[in-house]
XYZ file of C-alpha atoms in Angstrom:
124
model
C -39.192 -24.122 162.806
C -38.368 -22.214 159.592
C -36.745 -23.771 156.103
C -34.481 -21.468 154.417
C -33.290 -22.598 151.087
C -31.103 -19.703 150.798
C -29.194 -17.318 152.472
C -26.919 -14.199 151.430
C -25.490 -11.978 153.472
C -24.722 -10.092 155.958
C -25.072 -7.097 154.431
C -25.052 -3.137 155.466
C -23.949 -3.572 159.603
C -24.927 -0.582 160.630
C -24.845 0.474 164.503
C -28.776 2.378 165.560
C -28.712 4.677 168.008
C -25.180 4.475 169.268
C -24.402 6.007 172.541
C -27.555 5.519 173.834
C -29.508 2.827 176.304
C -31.282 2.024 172.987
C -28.062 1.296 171.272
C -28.174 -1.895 168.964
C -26.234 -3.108 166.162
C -28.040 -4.637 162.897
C -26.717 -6.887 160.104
C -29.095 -7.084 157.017
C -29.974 -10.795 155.182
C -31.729 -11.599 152.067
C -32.935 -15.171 151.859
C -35.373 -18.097 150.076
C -37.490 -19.306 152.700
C -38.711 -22.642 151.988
C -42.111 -21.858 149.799
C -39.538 -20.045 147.689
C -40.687 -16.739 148.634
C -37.976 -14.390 148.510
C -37.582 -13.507 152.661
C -35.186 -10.036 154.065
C -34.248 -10.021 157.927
C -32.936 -7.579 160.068
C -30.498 -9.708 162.442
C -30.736 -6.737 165.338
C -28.272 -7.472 168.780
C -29.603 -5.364 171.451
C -27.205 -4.302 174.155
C -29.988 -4.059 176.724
C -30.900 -7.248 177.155
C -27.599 -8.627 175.391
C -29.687 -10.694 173.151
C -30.073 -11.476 169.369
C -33.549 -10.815 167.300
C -35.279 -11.357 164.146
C -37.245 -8.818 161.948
C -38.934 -10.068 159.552
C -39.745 -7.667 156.364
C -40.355 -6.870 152.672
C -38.736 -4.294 150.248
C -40.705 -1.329 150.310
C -41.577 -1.642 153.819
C -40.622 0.440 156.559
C -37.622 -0.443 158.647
C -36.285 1.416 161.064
C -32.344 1.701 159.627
C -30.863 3.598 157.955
C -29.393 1.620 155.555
C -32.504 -0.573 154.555
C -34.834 2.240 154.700
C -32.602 3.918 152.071
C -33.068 0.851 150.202
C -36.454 0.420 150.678
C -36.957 3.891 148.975
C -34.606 3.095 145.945
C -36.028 0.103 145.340
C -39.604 0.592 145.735
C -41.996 -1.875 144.162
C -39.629 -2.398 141.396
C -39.058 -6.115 143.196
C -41.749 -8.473 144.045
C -41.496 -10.578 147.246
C -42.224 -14.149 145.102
C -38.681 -15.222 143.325
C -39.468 -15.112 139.493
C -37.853 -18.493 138.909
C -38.502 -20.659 141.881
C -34.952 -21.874 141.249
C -33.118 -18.825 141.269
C -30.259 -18.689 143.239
C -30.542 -22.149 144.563
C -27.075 -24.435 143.710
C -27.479 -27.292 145.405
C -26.820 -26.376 149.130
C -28.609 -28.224 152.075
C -31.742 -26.279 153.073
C -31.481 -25.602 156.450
C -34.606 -25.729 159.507
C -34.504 -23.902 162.291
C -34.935 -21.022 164.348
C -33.944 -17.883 161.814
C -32.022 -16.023 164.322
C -29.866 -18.848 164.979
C -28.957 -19.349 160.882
C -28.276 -15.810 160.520
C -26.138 -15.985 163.808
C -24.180 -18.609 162.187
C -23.165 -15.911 159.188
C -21.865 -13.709 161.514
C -18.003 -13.469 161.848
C -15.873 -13.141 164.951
C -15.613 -9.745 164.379
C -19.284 -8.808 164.040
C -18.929 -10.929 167.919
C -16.325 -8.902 168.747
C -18.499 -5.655 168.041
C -21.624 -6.442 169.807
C -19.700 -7.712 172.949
C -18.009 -3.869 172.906
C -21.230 -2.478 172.604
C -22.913 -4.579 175.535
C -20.015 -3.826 177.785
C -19.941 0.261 176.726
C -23.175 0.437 178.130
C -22.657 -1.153 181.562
């Protein structure tokens, strides 16, 4: 099980090959795991398989959207994956343990439900 100390976000939902049998939708995290390393996910909802996944990278990384790949190149190496001050960011709320795809899950509003149900039924 995972320990997140921190997590902000969604950020960036961004739909990946739409229109397609590939299609998936992805909502973008940035966290403090629980060794207060500084942690960014990829919360990705394939219509497929109709199921939620986890990817797991750093800044300056390659990931396949759009939107974090742009980042990725804007930010560079310019931001280290350790947090500077181990209590940065951190006021006071409960650290939570878990699987990671189900905390992100949680962050996700009805309409971000609403969108990957659309996009599981369009490709029926």
């Amino acid at each position: 099980m995972a320990i997140i100390r921190k997590v902000l976000g969604p950020f960036s939902p961004e739909a990946v090959h739409p229109g397609t049998k590939d299609a998936e939708l992805r909502w973008y995290f940035v966290g403090i795991r629980g060794d207060q390393t500084t942690a960014h996910w990829a919360l990705i909802f394939k219509a497929e398989d109709r199921k939620f996944t986890v990817s797991t990278s750093q800044l300056g990384s390659a990931w396949r959207g759009n939107s974090m790949a742009r980042a990725s190149r804007e930010l560079g190496d310019a931001y280290p994956s350790v947090v500077v001050h181990p209590d940065a960011f951190l006021d006071g709320s409960p650290v939570e343990e878990g699987r990671v795809v189900d905390i992100l899950r949680k962050r996700l509003n009805p309409e971000d439900f609403a969108k990957a149900t659309a996009l599981a039924i369009a490709r029926r």
